[in-house]
Short mmCIF file of C-alpha atoms in Angstrom, two decimals:
data_model
loop_
_atom_site.label_atom_id
_atom_site.label_comp_id
_atom_site.label_asym_id
_atom_site.label_seq_id
_atom_site.Cartn_x
_atom_site.Cartn_y
_atom_site.Cartn_z
CA MET A 1 4.34 76.31 34.31
CA ASP A 2 4.71 77.16 30.87
CA VAL A 3 2.28 77.71 27.32
CA TYR A 4 3.39 74.58 26.72
CA SER A 5 3.48 72.90 29.71
CA VAL A 6 0.35 73.77 30.30
CA ILE A 7 -0.97 72.51 26.62
CA HIS A 8 0.66 68.97 26.77
CA THR A 9 -1.21 68.32 30.83
CA VAL A 10 -4.29 69.93 29.85
CA VAL A 11 -4.93 69.92 26.32
CA ALA A 12 -3.68 67.10 24.28
CA PRO A 13 -5.30 64.34 26.62
CA THR A 14 -8.89 66.26 26.58
CA ALA A 15 -7.43 65.23 22.42
CA LYS A 16 -6.84 62.03 22.11
CA ALA A 17 -9.92 61.39 24.01
CA LEU A 18 -12.14 63.04 22.69
CA TRP A 19 -10.80 62.41 18.55
CA ARG A 20 -9.00 58.65 19.78
CA PRO A 21 -6.32 58.13 17.39
CA THR A 22 -4.54 55.08 16.45
CA VAL A 23 -1.19 55.41 17.67
CA ARG A 24 1.00 52.57 16.71
CA GLY A 25 4.69 52.33 16.50
CA LEU A 26 5.86 55.27 19.84
CA GLU A 27 8.30 53.45 21.07
CA ASN A 28 10.44 54.29 18.35
CA ILE A 29 10.86 57.58 19.47
CA PRO A 30 13.97 58.04 21.19
CA ALA A 31 13.93 59.53 24.26
CA THR A 32 16.27 61.88 23.99
CA GLY A 33 18.65 63.10 21.93
CA PRO A 34 18.57 64.96 18.22
CA VAL A 35 15.68 62.99 15.98
CA LEU A 36 14.28 64.44 13.38
CA LEU A 37 10.24 63.16 12.83
CA ALA A 38 9.08 62.66 9.04
CA SER A 39 5.75 62.68 7.54
CA ASN A 40 3.87 62.06 4.86
CA HIS A 41 1.64 65.80 4.78
CA LEU A 42 -1.98 65.15 4.03
CA SER A 43 -3.36 68.23 6.14
CA PHE A 44 -3.27 71.63 8.45
CA ALA A 45 -3.67 69.69 10.94
CA ASP A 46 -0.66 67.09 11.11
CA SER A 47 1.39 69.89 12.94
CA LEU A 48 -0.95 69.61 15.72
CA VAL A 49 -1.48 66.01 15.33
CA ILE A 50 2.04 65.10 15.82
CA PRO A 51 2.86 66.41 18.52
CA ILE A 52 -0.62 66.52 20.67
CA ILE A 53 0.62 62.80 20.43
CA VAL A 54 4.96 62.12 21.14
CA PRO A 55 5.33 62.47 24.67
CA ARG A 56 8.74 64.79 23.79
CA LYS A 57 8.48 68.17 22.36
CA VAL A 58 8.94 67.82 18.50
CA ALA A 59 8.99 71.48 16.51
CA PHE A 60 7.53 72.38 13.32
CA LEU A 61 7.47 75.45 11.11
CA ALA A 62 4.77 77.40 10.46
CA LYS A 63 4.13 80.66 8.89
CA SER A 64 5.33 83.47 10.29
CA ASP A 65 1.76 85.22 9.57
CA TYR A 66 0.50 83.03 12.87
CA PHE A 67 2.66 85.18 15.30
CA THR A 68 2.05 88.43 13.87
CA GLY A 69 -1.29 88.82 14.69
CA THR A 70 -2.49 91.79 16.48
CA GLY A 71 -5.00 92.58 20.01
CA VAL A 72 -6.87 89.51 21.80
CA LYS A 73 -6.44 87.14 18.57
CA GLY A 74 -3.17 87.82 17.33
CA THR A 75 -1.43 87.24 21.10
CA ILE A 76 -3.22 84.15 21.71
CA SER A 77 -2.69 82.48 18.81
CA ARG A 78 1.51 83.06 18.86
CA LEU A 79 0.92 81.72 22.12
CA TRP A 80 -1.17 78.89 21.31
CA PHE A 81 1.80 78.10 18.08
CA GLU A 82 3.98 78.70 20.26
CA GLY A 83 3.40 76.36 22.79
CA ILE A 84 2.30 73.63 19.95
CA GLY A 85 6.54 73.72 19.28
CA MET A 86 6.14 76.11 16.33
CA LEU A 87 8.55 78.20 15.02
CA PRO A 88 8.34 80.91 12.19
CA VAL A 89 9.19 81.00 8.65
CA ASP A 90 8.79 83.57 6.23
CA ARG A 91 7.08 80.97 3.06
CA ASP A 92 7.49 84.76 1.16
CA ASP A 93 10.77 85.14 1.39
CA SER A 94 12.68 83.98 -1.39
CA LYS A 95 15.82 82.12 1.17
CA ALA A 96 13.15 81.20 3.36
CA ALA A 97 14.23 77.12 2.57
CA LEU A 98 17.38 78.08 3.49
CA ALA A 99 16.56 80.04 6.87
CA SER A 100 14.42 76.97 7.91
CA LEU A 101 17.37 74.10 7.49
CA ASP A 102 18.98 76.57 9.53
CA THR A 103 16.33 76.70 11.97
CA ALA A 104 15.85 73.50 12.69
CA LEU A 105 19.57 72.31 12.26
CA GLU A 106 19.61 74.65 15.64
CA VAL A 107 17.17 72.42 16.76
CA LEU A 108 18.59 69.96 16.49
CA GLY A 109 21.92 70.83 17.67
CA ARG A 110 20.01 71.33 21.15
CA GLY A 111 19.46 67.80 21.29
CA GLU A 112 15.53 68.31 20.23
CA ALA A 113 12.96 66.45 18.23
CA PHE A 114 11.77 67.85 14.37
CA GLY A 115 9.27 67.89 12.37
CA ILE A 116 9.71 67.41 8.72
CA TYR A 117 7.66 67.37 5.86
CA PRO A 118 9.95 65.95 3.20
CA GLU A 119 7.15 66.99 0.52
CA GLY A 120 7.57 70.25 1.07
CA THR A 121 3.87 71.04 0.65
CA ARG A 122 0.87 69.18 1.41
CA SER A 123 -0.13 66.25 -0.57
CA ARG A 124 -3.39 67.83 -2.18
CA ASP A 125 -4.83 64.80 -3.86
CA GLY A 126 -3.98 62.16 -1.24
CA ARG A 127 -0.83 61.01 -3.20
CA LEU A 128 2.85 60.66 -1.73
CA TYR A 129 4.75 62.91 -3.32
CA ARG A 130 8.23 62.62 -4.18
CA GLY A 131 11.38 63.40 -1.12
CA ARG A 132 12.96 66.54 -1.43
CA THR A 133 16.36 66.27 -0.31
CA GLY A 134 16.49 68.14 3.04
CA VAL A 135 15.31 65.57 5.41
CA ALA A 136 19.12 64.32 4.06
CA HIS A 137 20.80 66.77 4.95
CA LEU A 138 19.53 67.41 8.26
CA ALA A 139 20.06 64.15 9.16
CA LEU A 140 23.29 63.65 7.79
CA THR A 141 24.44 66.93 8.84
CA ALA A 142 23.26 66.77 12.76
CA ASN A 143 24.32 62.81 12.43
CA CYS A 144 21.15 62.43 13.72
CA PRO A 145 18.14 59.75 13.21
CA ILE A 146 15.14 59.89 11.40
CA VAL A 147 11.96 58.20 11.98
CA PRO A 148 9.42 57.73 9.18
CA VAL A 149 5.16 58.53 10.14
CA GLY A 150 2.97 58.03 8.07
CA LEU A 151 -0.69 59.97 8.92
CA ARG A 152 -4.33 58.25 7.64
CA GLY A 153 -7.23 60.40 7.67
CA THR A 154 -5.91 63.48 9.05
CA GLU A 155 -7.04 65.48 5.45
CA LYS A 156 -11.23 64.46 6.92
CA LEU A 157 -10.33 65.91 10.54
CA GLN A 158 -9.80 69.95 9.57
CA PRO A 159 -11.00 70.47 5.77
CA ILE A 160 -9.97 73.16 3.49
CA ASP A 161 -13.08 74.74 4.08
CA ALA A 162 -13.43 73.92 7.66
CA ARG A 163 -13.54 76.31 10.63
CA LEU A 164 -12.97 73.66 13.64
CA PRO A 165 -11.70 70.16 13.12
CA ARG A 166 -13.92 67.50 12.60
CA ILE A 167 -13.94 64.01 15.05
CA VAL A 168 -12.94 61.69 12.44
CA PRO A 169 -10.85 58.10 12.84
CA VAL A 170 -7.06 58.99 12.96
CA THR A 171 -4.41 56.54 12.97
CA VAL A 172 -0.58 57.66 13.55
CA ASP A 173 2.11 54.81 12.53
CA PHE A 174 5.63 55.72 13.56
CA GLY A 175 8.62 53.06 12.09
CA GLU A 176 11.81 52.46 12.95
CA PRO A 177 14.50 54.68 13.46
CA ILE A 178 16.30 55.15 9.93
CA GLN A 179 20.18 55.15 11.03
CA VAL A 180 22.17 57.29 9.01
CA GLU A 181 25.60 57.46 10.99
CA GLY A 182 28.42 55.51 9.48
CA ARG A 183 26.07 54.42 6.29
CA PHE A 184 27.04 57.40 3.67
CA GLU A 185 31.03 57.52 4.26
CA GLY A 186 32.97 58.25 0.72
CA LYS A 187 29.52 58.14 -1.08
CA PRO A 188 29.33 61.62 -3.25
CA LEU A 189 26.90 64.21 -0.43
CA GLY A 190 24.57 64.50 -3.29
CA ARG A 191 23.65 60.87 -3.94
CA ALA A 192 23.72 60.33 -0.43
CA ARG A 193 20.98 62.59 -0.09
CA ARG A 194 19.03 61.45 -2.56
CA GLU A 195 19.26 57.89 -1.79
CA LEU A 196 18.58 58.30 1.63
CA THR A 197 15.97 60.30 1.22
CA ASP A 198 14.03 58.22 -1.80
CA GLU A 199 14.44 55.38 1.55
CA VAL A 200 13.17 57.30 4.43
CA MET A 201 10.18 58.61 1.44
CA THR A 202 9.60 54.48 0.72
CA ALA A 203 9.39 54.16 4.95
CA ILE A 204 6.09 56.15 4.65
CA GLN A 205 5.12 55.06 2.31
CA ALA A 206 4.91 51.58 4.01
CA LEU A 207 3.38 53.20 6.90
CA SER A 208 0.25 55.89 5.29
CA GLY A 209 -0.15 52.94 2.33
CA GLN A 210 -0.66 56.38 0.31
CA GLU A 211 -0.40 55.82 -3.80
CA GLU A 212 3.44 57.12 -5.02
CA ALA A 213 3.29 60.02 -7.45
CA GLY A 214 6.44 59.80 -9.13
CA VAL A 215 7.14 63.52 -8.65
CA TYR A 216 7.33 66.59 -6.85
CA ASN A 217 4.58 68.19 -5.00
CA ALA A 218 3.72 72.06 -5.85
CA ARG A 219 2.88 74.69 -3.62
CA PRO A 220 -0.45 76.38 -4.94
CA GLU A 221 -0.50 79.14 -6.89
#
């Protein structure tokens, strides 16, 4: 049994029993085939909550630092992040954005699920920021559906200053899949990406109930 199987057989049921998250719309996630799970982003814990709840494997990107530690602690960290489906990306590399898109397309090309945060980085004030068009680029290139995800309460699950997760109410809503096949034929690619991204963000907002910021979010210095 590999690490992923162990985590989903032992860790996932235990975590759900402890936190008792409210989950709606799991039936909207296709059981097979490539799919994007596009979510709002409130906490580092988001990339743990979604893979634990979703019955199929969902790949997310994570800082390469989590995979390069040494000694026992480094090995445990690497096995854990690999086990929950995380893929390393060097965020300090100027070409990281392009590399991350290529990685995502490889995952989708294998018929798997990939998780993405269209805002680009975590919301530090709780508002929903404008979506970047990478999510649309992936969906249109891979010709796969996008399932919008609305998270509530994860910012309290593990705040920045907390070393361990807290037991707080968490809600995860999965919306109806947004199909792309045949919808944007004949439309300029840039406009298609923008329209699809805005559609995704509207769906996420309806699920999360967040105030819309109306601007792009920026990574903290």
